[in-house]
CSV table of C-alpha atoms in Angstrom, one decimal:
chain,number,residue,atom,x,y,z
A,1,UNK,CA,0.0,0.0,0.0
A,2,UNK,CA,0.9,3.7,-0.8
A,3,UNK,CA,1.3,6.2,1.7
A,4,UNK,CA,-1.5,8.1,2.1
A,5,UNK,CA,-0.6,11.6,2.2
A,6,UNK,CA,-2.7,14.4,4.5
A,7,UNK,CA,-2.9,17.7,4.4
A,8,UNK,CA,-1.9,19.4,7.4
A,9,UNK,CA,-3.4,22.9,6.8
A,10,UNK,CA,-6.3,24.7,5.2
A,11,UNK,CA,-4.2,27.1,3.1
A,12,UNK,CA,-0.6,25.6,2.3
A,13,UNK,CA,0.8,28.5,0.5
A,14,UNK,CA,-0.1,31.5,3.0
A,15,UNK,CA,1.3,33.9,0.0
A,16,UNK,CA,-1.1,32.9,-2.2
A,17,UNK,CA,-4.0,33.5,0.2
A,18,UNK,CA,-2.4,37.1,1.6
A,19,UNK,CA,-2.0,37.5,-2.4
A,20,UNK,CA,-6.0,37.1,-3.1
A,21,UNK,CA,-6.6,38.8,-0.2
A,22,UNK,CA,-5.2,41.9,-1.1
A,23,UNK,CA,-6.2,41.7,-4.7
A,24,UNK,CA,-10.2,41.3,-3.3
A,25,UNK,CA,-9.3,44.6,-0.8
A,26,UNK,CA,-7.6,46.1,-4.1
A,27,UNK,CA,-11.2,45.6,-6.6
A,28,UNK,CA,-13.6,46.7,-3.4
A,29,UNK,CA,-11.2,50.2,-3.5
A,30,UNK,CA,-11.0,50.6,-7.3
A,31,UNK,CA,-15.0,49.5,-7.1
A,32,UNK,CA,-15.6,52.5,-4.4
A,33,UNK,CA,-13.8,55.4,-6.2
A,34,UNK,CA,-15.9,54.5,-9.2
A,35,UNK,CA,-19.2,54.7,-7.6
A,36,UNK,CA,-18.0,57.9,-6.1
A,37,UNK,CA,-17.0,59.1,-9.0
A,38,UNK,CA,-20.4,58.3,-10.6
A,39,UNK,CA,-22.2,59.7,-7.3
A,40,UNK,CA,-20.5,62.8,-7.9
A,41,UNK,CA,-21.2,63.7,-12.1
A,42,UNK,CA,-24.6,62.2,-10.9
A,43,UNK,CA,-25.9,64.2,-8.7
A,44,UNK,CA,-22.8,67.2,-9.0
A,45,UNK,CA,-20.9,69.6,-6.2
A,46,UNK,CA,-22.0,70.4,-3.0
A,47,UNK,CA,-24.1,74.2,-3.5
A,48,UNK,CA,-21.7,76.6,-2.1
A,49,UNK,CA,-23.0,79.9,-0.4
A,50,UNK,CA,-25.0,82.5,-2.6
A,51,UNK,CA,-25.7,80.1,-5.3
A,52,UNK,CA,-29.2,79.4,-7.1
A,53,UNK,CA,-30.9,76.7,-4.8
A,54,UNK,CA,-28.8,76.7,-1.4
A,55,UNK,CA,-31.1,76.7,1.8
A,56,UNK,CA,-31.4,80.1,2.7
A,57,UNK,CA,-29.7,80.3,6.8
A,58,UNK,CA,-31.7,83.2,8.6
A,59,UNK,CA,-35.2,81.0,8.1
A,60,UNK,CA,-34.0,78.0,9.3
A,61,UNK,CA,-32.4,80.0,12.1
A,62,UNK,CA,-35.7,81.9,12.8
A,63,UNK,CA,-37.7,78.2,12.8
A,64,UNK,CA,-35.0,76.6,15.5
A,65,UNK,CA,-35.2,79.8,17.7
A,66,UNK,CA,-38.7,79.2,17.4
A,67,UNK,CA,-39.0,76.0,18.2
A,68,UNK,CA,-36.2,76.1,20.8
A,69,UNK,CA,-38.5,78.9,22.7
A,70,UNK,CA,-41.7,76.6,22.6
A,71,UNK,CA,-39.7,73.4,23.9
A,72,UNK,CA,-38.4,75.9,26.8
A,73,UNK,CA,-41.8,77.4,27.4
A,74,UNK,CA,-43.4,73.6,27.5
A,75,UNK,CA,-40.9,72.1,30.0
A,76,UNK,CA,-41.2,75.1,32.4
A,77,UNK,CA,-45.0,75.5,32.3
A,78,UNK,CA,-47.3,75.0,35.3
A,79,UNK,CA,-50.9,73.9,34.2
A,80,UNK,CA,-54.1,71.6,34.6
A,81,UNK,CA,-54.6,69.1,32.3
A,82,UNK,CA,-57.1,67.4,33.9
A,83,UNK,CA,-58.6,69.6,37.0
A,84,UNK,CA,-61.4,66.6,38.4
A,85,UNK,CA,-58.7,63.8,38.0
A,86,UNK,CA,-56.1,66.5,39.9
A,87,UNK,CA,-53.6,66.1,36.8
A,88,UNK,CA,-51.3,68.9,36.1
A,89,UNK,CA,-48.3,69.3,33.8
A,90,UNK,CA,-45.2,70.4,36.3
A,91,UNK,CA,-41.6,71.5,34.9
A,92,UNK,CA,-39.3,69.1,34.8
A,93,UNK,CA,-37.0,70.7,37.6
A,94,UNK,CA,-39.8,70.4,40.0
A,95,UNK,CA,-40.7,67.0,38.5
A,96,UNK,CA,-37.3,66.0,39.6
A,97,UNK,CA,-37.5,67.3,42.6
A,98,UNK,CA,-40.3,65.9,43.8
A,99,UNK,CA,-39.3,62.4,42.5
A,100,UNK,CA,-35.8,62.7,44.7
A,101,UNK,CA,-37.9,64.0,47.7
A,102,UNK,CA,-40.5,61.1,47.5
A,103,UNK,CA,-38.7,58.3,46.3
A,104,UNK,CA,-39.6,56.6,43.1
A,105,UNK,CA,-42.1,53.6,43.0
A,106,UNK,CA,-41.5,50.1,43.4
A,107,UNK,CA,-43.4,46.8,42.6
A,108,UNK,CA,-45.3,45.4,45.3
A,109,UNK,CA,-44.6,41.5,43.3
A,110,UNK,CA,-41.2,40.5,41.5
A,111,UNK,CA,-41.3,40.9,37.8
A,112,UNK,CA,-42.3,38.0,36.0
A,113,UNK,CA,-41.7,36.9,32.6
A,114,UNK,CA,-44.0,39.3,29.9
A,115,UNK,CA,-46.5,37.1,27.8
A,116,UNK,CA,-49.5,37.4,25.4
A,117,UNK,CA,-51.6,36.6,28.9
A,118,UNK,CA,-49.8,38.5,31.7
A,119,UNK,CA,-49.6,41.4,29.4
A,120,UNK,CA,-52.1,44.1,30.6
C-alpha cells in the first residue's frame, strides 16, 4: 500500500492567500472610487453659499429659535390638564424634585416573565 498523504493545513501557501486577499481589498477600492465618482457627475458639487438653490440660513435659524422657545416654554409651564382627576403638567426641575424628595415607585410582586396573557 501507498502512503497516504494528509494535508496538514487549510491554506498551504499563505502567499497565495495574503496575495487574493489583497487583490479582493484592491477591486472593493478601485470599485468604491468608481461609484463615487459616478455619485459625484450624478448628482454634482455640494451648492456653495449664494448660489441658485442653497437653503437660505436666517429662516431655518428663525424656525430653530422658534422651536427652541416653545420646547423651553413647555418644560417650564405649570398647568391643569385634567382639574377633576387633579392632573397637572409640572416643569421638569420640580418633576425632579419631587421624585428625589419622595422616592420613586417600586413593585409590590417580583417581575415576572411578559406574555400574550400577563400582558395588561
Amino acid at each position: 500500500m501507498s502512503e497516504a498523504r494528509r494535508e496538514c493545513e487549510d491554506l498551504t501557501d499563505h502567499r497565495r492567500g495574503l496575495r487574493s486577499a489583497g487583490g479582493i481589498v484592491l477591486l472593493l477600492l478601485i470599485a468604491a472610487f468608481i461609484v463615487a465618482g459616478a455619485a459625484a457627475r450624478v448628482f454634482g458639487p455640494a451648492p456653495s453659499e449664494g448660489r441658485e438653490g442653497a437653503l437660505p440660513i436666517d429662516p431655518l435659524r428663525r424656525l430653530r429659535a422658534g422651536a427652541e422657545a416653545e420646547w423651553s416654554a413647555r418644560a417650564h409651564a405649570w398647568q391643569w390638564l385634567d382639574p377633576g382627576h387633579k392632573v397637572a403638567q409640572i416643569p421638569v426641575e420640580r418633576a425632579a424634585d419631587l421624585m428625589l424628595e419622595r422616592g420613586f415607585p417600586i413593585r409590590r410582586r417580583p417581575a415576572g416573565p411578559v406574555t400574550a396573557r400577563t400582558w395588561p
